[in-house]
C-alpha cells in the first residue's frame, strides 16, 4: 500500500515546515521571504558559517542558498552539509544569477537550481515540491524506524543513527552517553498480569522515558523485548548519571503495581557509559551492557556507570 498524507495532513505539514534562507544580501533575503513567508516558517542566515550553526541547533526542512557570500561560499557550505551525517539529508536549492556555476551546484549535492531574477511562482512550487518529497521520505522513515507497539524508535533506527552520533562525537572531540535500560522482572510481570497489561506497561515506560528527555538530539529506542536504549549526544558521565537517575525515578513514580517485585512497583535497571573515558578501550555499548548486568546483580532498580 503506498505511503501518503491526506490533503489536510500534507497542508498542515507544509505550513509548519521550515525554510532556511542563506544570503548575505539583505534585499535578496527580503524578496525570498515575501515569496515564501505566507506558506512556510522562514529562518535566515547571512553567512555559510551562521547557517551551519543553525542546522546544528534546529535542522530546517529545506535550504535556499546563494553561491557567492563573504567567508564560506554556498558551494563550500553545501559540501560541508552533505558530508556531515546530521545534515546530509537536508535538501538544498541554490538561488543565484551565476548560471555558469550550475554544474558545481549539482556536484555539491543540491536538489535544484533556481536562476535570478526569480519567478515567484516557480520558486514557491519548487520549494513546495521538494518539501513534499522530504515529508514523504520522513513518513517512510517513520514506518521503517518506529516500533509499532511503543511508538519510540526501533533497533533498526538505533543501529543506523548511533554510528552517526559516534562519528560526530569523534570528529568534534565531544562526548556522548548511552543508557541501556531493562524493565525489572518483566517476564514475571507478563506471567502475573498477562501480555495485554505487559504491552500497556511497555507503552507507559517508553512514553515516560521519552517525556523525561529535554533536548531534541536525545532519543529513546526499543532495543529488544523489555530493553530500551537512550542516546545522549554531547553529554558527560556526570550529566548522563543525572538523566539516568531521573529516568529511574520517573518509572517507579508511575506506580505500576508488580506483586513479584520486592519494590512492589515496576522498576528499571540502568547501565550507562560514555565515549571519552573509553574511546581506546571497549565500545560504549559493550560497557553499558556490562554496567546493566552489574545493576541487576546489585539488586535491580539501580543505576550503574
Coordinates of N, CA and C in Angstrom, one line a residue, residues 46-159:
X46 N 23.0 35.0 7.3 CA 23.6 35.9 6.4 C 25.0 35.4 6.0
X47 N 25.4 34.2 6.4 CA 26.7 33.6 6.0 C 26.6 32.1 6.1
X48 N 27.5 31.4 5.4 CA 27.5 29.9 5.5 C 27.8 29.4 6.9
X49 N 28.7 30.1 7.5 CA 29.1 29.7 8.9 C 27.9 29.8 9.8
X50 N 27.2 30.9 9.8 CA 26.0 31.0 10.6 C 25.0 29.9 10.3
X51 N 24.8 29.6 9.0 CA 23.8 28.6 8.6 C 24.2 27.2 9.1
X52 N 25.5 26.9 9.1 CA 25.9 25.6 9.7 C 25.5 25.5 11.1
X53 N 25.7 26.6 11.9 CA 25.3 26.5 13.3 C 23.8 26.4 13.5
X54 N 23.1 27.1 12.6 CA 21.6 27.0 12.7 C 21.2 25.5 12.5
X55 N 21.8 24.9 11.5 CA 21.4 23.5 11.2 C 21.8 22.5 12.4
X56 N 22.8 22.8 13.1 CA 23.2 22.0 14.3 C 22.1 22.1 15.4
X57 N 21.5 23.3 15.5 CA 20.6 23.5 16.6 C 19.2 23.0 16.3
X58 N 18.8 23.4 15.1 CA 17.4 23.1 14.6 C 17.4 22.9 13.1
X59 N 17.6 21.7 12.6 CA 17.7 21.5 11.2 C 16.4 21.9 10.5
X60 N 16.5 22.7 9.4 CA 15.4 23.1 8.6 C 14.9 22.0 7.7
X61 N 13.8 22.1 7.1 CA 13.3 21.1 6.1 C 13.9 21.3 4.7
X62 N 14.4 22.5 4.4 CA 15.0 22.8 3.2 C 15.8 24.1 3.3
X63 N 16.8 24.2 2.4 CA 17.7 25.4 2.5 C 17.8 26.0 1.1
X64 N 17.6 27.3 1.1 CA 17.8 28.1 -0.1 C 19.1 28.9 0.0
X65 N 20.0 28.7 -0.9 CA 21.4 29.0 -0.7 C 21.9 29.8 -1.9
X66 N 22.6 31.0 -1.6 CA 23.3 31.7 -2.6 C 24.7 31.2 -2.8
X67 N 25.3 31.4 -3.9 CA 26.6 30.8 -4.2 C 27.7 31.7 -3.6
X68 N 27.6 33.0 -3.9 CA 28.7 34.0 -3.6 C 28.3 34.7 -2.3
X69 N 29.1 34.5 -1.2 CA 28.9 35.2 0.0 C 30.2 35.5 0.6
X70 N 30.3 36.4 1.6 CA 31.5 36.6 2.3 C 31.9 35.4 3.1
X71 N 33.1 35.1 3.2 CA 33.5 33.9 4.0 C 33.2 32.6 3.2
X72 N 32.6 31.7 3.9 CA 32.3 30.4 3.2 C 31.3 30.6 2.0
X73 N 31.7 30.1 0.9 CA 30.8 30.2 -0.3 C 29.6 29.2 -0.1
X74 N 28.6 29.4 -1.0 CA 27.5 28.5 -0.9 C 27.9 27.0 -1.3
X75 N 28.8 26.9 -2.3 CA 29.2 25.6 -2.7 C 30.0 24.9 -1.5
X76 N 30.8 25.6 -0.8 CA 31.6 25.1 0.3 C 30.6 24.7 1.4
X77 N 29.6 25.5 1.7 CA 28.6 25.2 2.7 C 27.8 23.9 2.4
X78 N 27.4 23.8 1.1 CA 26.6 22.6 0.7 C 27.5 21.4 0.8
X79 N 28.7 21.4 0.4 CA 29.6 20.3 0.5 C 29.8 19.9 2.0
X80 N 29.9 20.9 2.9 CA 30.0 20.6 4.3 C 28.8 19.9 4.9
X81 N 27.6 20.4 4.5 CA 26.3 19.8 4.9 C 26.2 18.4 4.5
X82 N 26.6 18.1 3.2 CA 26.4 16.8 2.7 C 27.5 15.8 3.2
X83 N 28.5 16.2 3.8 CA 29.5 15.3 4.4 C 29.3 15.2 5.9
X84 N 28.3 15.8 6.4 CA 28.0 15.8 7.9 C 26.7 14.9 8.1
X85 N 26.8 13.8 8.8 CA 25.7 12.9 8.9 C 24.4 13.6 9.4
X86 N 24.5 14.5 10.3 CA 23.3 15.1 10.9 C 22.5 16.0 9.9
X87 N 23.2 16.5 8.8 CA 22.6 17.5 7.9 C 22.6 17.0 6.5
X88 N 23.1 15.8 6.2 CA 23.3 15.4 4.8 C 22.0 15.2 4.1
X89 N 20.9 15.0 4.8 CA 19.6 14.7 4.1 C 18.8 16.0 3.9
X90 N 19.3 17.1 4.4 CA 18.5 18.4 4.2 C 18.6 18.8 2.7
X91 N 17.5 18.9 2.0 CA 17.6 19.3 0.6 C 18.1 20.8 0.4
X92 N 18.9 21.0 -0.6 CA 19.5 22.4 -0.8 C 19.1 22.8 -2.2
X93 N 18.5 24.0 -2.3 CA 18.2 24.6 -3.6 C 19.1 25.9 -3.7
X94 N 19.9 26.0 -4.8 CA 20.7 27.2 -5.0 C 19.8 28.2 -5.7
X95 N 19.9 29.4 -5.2 CA 19.2 30.5 -5.8 C 20.3 31.6 -6.2
X96 N 20.5 31.7 -7.5 CA 21.7 32.5 -7.9 C 21.6 33.0 -9.3
X97 N 22.3 34.0 -9.7 CA 22.4 34.5 -11.0 C 23.6 34.0 -11.8
X98 N 24.4 33.2 -11.1 CA 25.6 32.6 -11.8 C 25.3 31.3 -12.5
X99 N 24.8 31.4 -13.7 CA 24.4 30.2 -14.4 C 25.6 29.3 -14.7
X100 N 26.7 29.8 -14.9 CA 27.9 29.0 -15.2 C 28.3 28.1 -14.0
X101 N 27.7 28.3 -12.8 CA 28.0 27.5 -11.7 C 27.1 26.4 -11.4
X102 N 26.1 26.2 -12.4 CA 25.1 25.2 -12.2 C 25.6 23.8 -12.0
X103 N 26.6 23.4 -12.8 CA 27.2 22.1 -12.6 C 27.8 21.9 -11.3
X104 N 28.5 22.9 -10.8 CA 29.1 22.8 -9.5 C 28.1 22.7 -8.4
X105 N 26.9 23.3 -8.6 CA 25.9 23.2 -7.6 C 25.3 21.7 -7.5
X106 N 25.1 21.1 -8.7 CA 24.7 19.7 -8.7 C 25.7 18.8 -8.0
X107 N 27.0 19.0 -8.4 CA 28.0 18.2 -7.9 C 28.2 18.4 -6.4
X108 N 27.8 19.5 -5.8 CA 27.9 19.8 -4.4 C 26.8 19.1 -3.6
X109 N 25.8 18.6 -4.3 CA 24.7 17.9 -3.7 C 23.4 18.6 -3.7
X110 N 23.2 19.6 -4.4 CA 21.9 20.4 -4.5 C 20.8 19.5 -5.1
X111 N 19.6 19.8 -4.7 CA 18.5 19.1 -5.4 C 17.8 19.9 -6.5
X112 N 18.2 21.2 -6.5 CA 17.6 22.1 -7.5 C 18.4 23.3 -7.7
X113 N 18.1 24.1 -8.7 CA 18.8 25.3 -9.0 C 17.8 26.3 -9.6
X114 N 17.7 27.5 -9.0 CA 16.7 28.5 -9.4 C 17.5 29.7 -9.8
X115 N 17.3 30.2 -11.0 CA 18.0 31.4 -11.5 C 17.4 32.7 -11.1
X116 N 18.2 33.7 -10.9 CA 17.7 35.0 -10.7 C 17.7 35.7 -12.0
X117 N 16.8 36.7 -12.3 CA 15.7 37.1 -11.4 C 14.7 36.0 -11.2
X118 N 14.2 36.0 -10.0 CA 13.3 34.9 -9.5 C 11.9 35.1 -10.0
X119 N 11.3 34.0 -10.5 CA 9.9 33.9 -10.8 C 9.2 33.4 -9.5
X120 N 8.4 34.2 -8.8 CA 7.9 33.8 -7.5 C 7.1 32.5 -7.6
X121 N 6.3 32.3 -8.6 CA 5.5 31.1 -8.7 C 6.4 29.9 -8.9
X122 N 7.4 30.0 -9.7 CA 8.4 28.9 -9.9 C 9.1 28.5 -8.6
X123 N 9.6 29.5 -7.9 CA 10.3 29.3 -6.7 C 9.4 28.6 -5.6
X124 N 8.2 29.1 -5.5 CA 7.3 28.5 -4.5 C 7.0 27.1 -4.8
X125 N 6.7 26.8 -6.1 CA 6.3 25.5 -6.5 C 7.5 24.5 -6.3
X126 N 8.7 24.9 -6.6 CA 9.8 24.1 -6.5 C 10.1 23.8 -5.0
X127 N 10.0 24.8 -4.2 CA 10.2 24.6 -2.7 C 9.2 23.7 -2.2
X128 N 7.9 23.9 -2.6 CA 6.8 23.0 -2.1 C 7.0 21.6 -2.5
X129 N 7.5 21.4 -3.8 CA 7.7 20.0 -4.3 C 8.7 19.3 -3.5
X130 N 9.9 20.0 -3.3 CA 11.0 19.3 -2.6 C 10.6 19.0 -1.1
X131 N 9.9 20.0 -0.5 CA 9.5 19.7 0.9 C 8.5 18.5 0.9
X132 N 7.6 18.5 0.0 CA 6.7 17.3 -0.1 C 7.4 16.0 -0.2
X133 N 8.4 16.0 -1.1 CA 9.2 14.8 -1.2 C 9.9 14.4 0.1
X134 N 10.4 15.4 0.8 CA 11.1 15.2 2.1 C 10.0 14.7 3.1
X135 N 8.8 15.2 3.1 CA 7.8 14.8 4.1 C 7.5 13.3 3.8
X136 N 7.4 13.0 2.5 CA 7.1 11.6 2.2 C 8.2 10.6 2.7
X137 N 9.5 11.1 2.5 CA 10.6 10.3 2.9 C 10.6 10.2 4.5
X138 N 10.2 11.3 5.1 CA 10.2 11.2 6.6 C 9.1 10.3 7.1
X139 N 8.0 10.3 6.3 CA 6.9 9.3 6.7 C 7.3 7.9 6.5
X140 N 8.0 7.6 5.4 CA 8.5 6.3 5.2 C 9.5 5.9 6.3
X141 N 10.4 6.8 6.6 CA 11.4 6.5 7.7 C 10.6 6.2 9.0
X142 N 9.5 6.9 9.2 CA 8.8 6.7 10.5 C 8.2 5.3 10.5
X143 N 7.8 4.8 9.3 CA 7.2 3.5 9.2 C 8.4 2.4 9.4
X144 N 9.5 2.8 8.9 CA 10.7 1.8 8.9 C 11.3 1.8 10.3
X145 N 11.4 3.0 10.9 CA 12.3 3.2 12.1 C 11.5 3.2 13.4
X146 N 10.2 3.2 13.4 CA 9.5 3.3 14.7 C 8.9 1.9 15.1
X147 N 8.9 1.7 16.4 CA 8.4 0.5 17.0 C 6.9 0.6 17.1
X148 N 6.1 -0.3 16.4 CA 4.7 -0.2 16.4 C 4.0 -0.2 17.8
X149 N 4.5 -1.0 18.7 CA 3.9 -1.1 20.0 C 4.1 0.2 20.9
X150 N 5.4 0.6 21.0 CA 5.7 1.6 22.0 C 5.8 3.0 21.4
X151 N 5.8 3.1 20.0 CA 5.9 4.4 19.3 C 7.2 5.2 19.6
X152 N 8.2 4.5 20.0 CA 9.5 5.1 20.0 C 10.4 4.4 18.9
X153 N 11.6 4.9 18.7 CA 12.4 4.4 17.6 C 12.7 2.9 17.9
X154 N 13.0 2.2 16.8 CA 13.3 0.7 17.0 C 14.8 0.5 16.9
X155 N 15.1 -0.8 17.0 CA 16.5 -1.2 16.9 C 17.2 -0.8 15.6
X156 N 16.4 -0.9 14.5 CA 17.0 -0.5 13.2 C 17.4 1.0 13.2
X157 N 16.6 1.8 13.8 CA 16.9 3.2 13.9 C 18.2 3.4 14.7
X158 N 18.2 2.8 15.9 CA 19.4 2.9 16.7 C 20.7 2.5 16.0
X159 N 20.6 1.3 15.3 CA 21.8 0.8 14.6 C 22.2 1.8 13.5

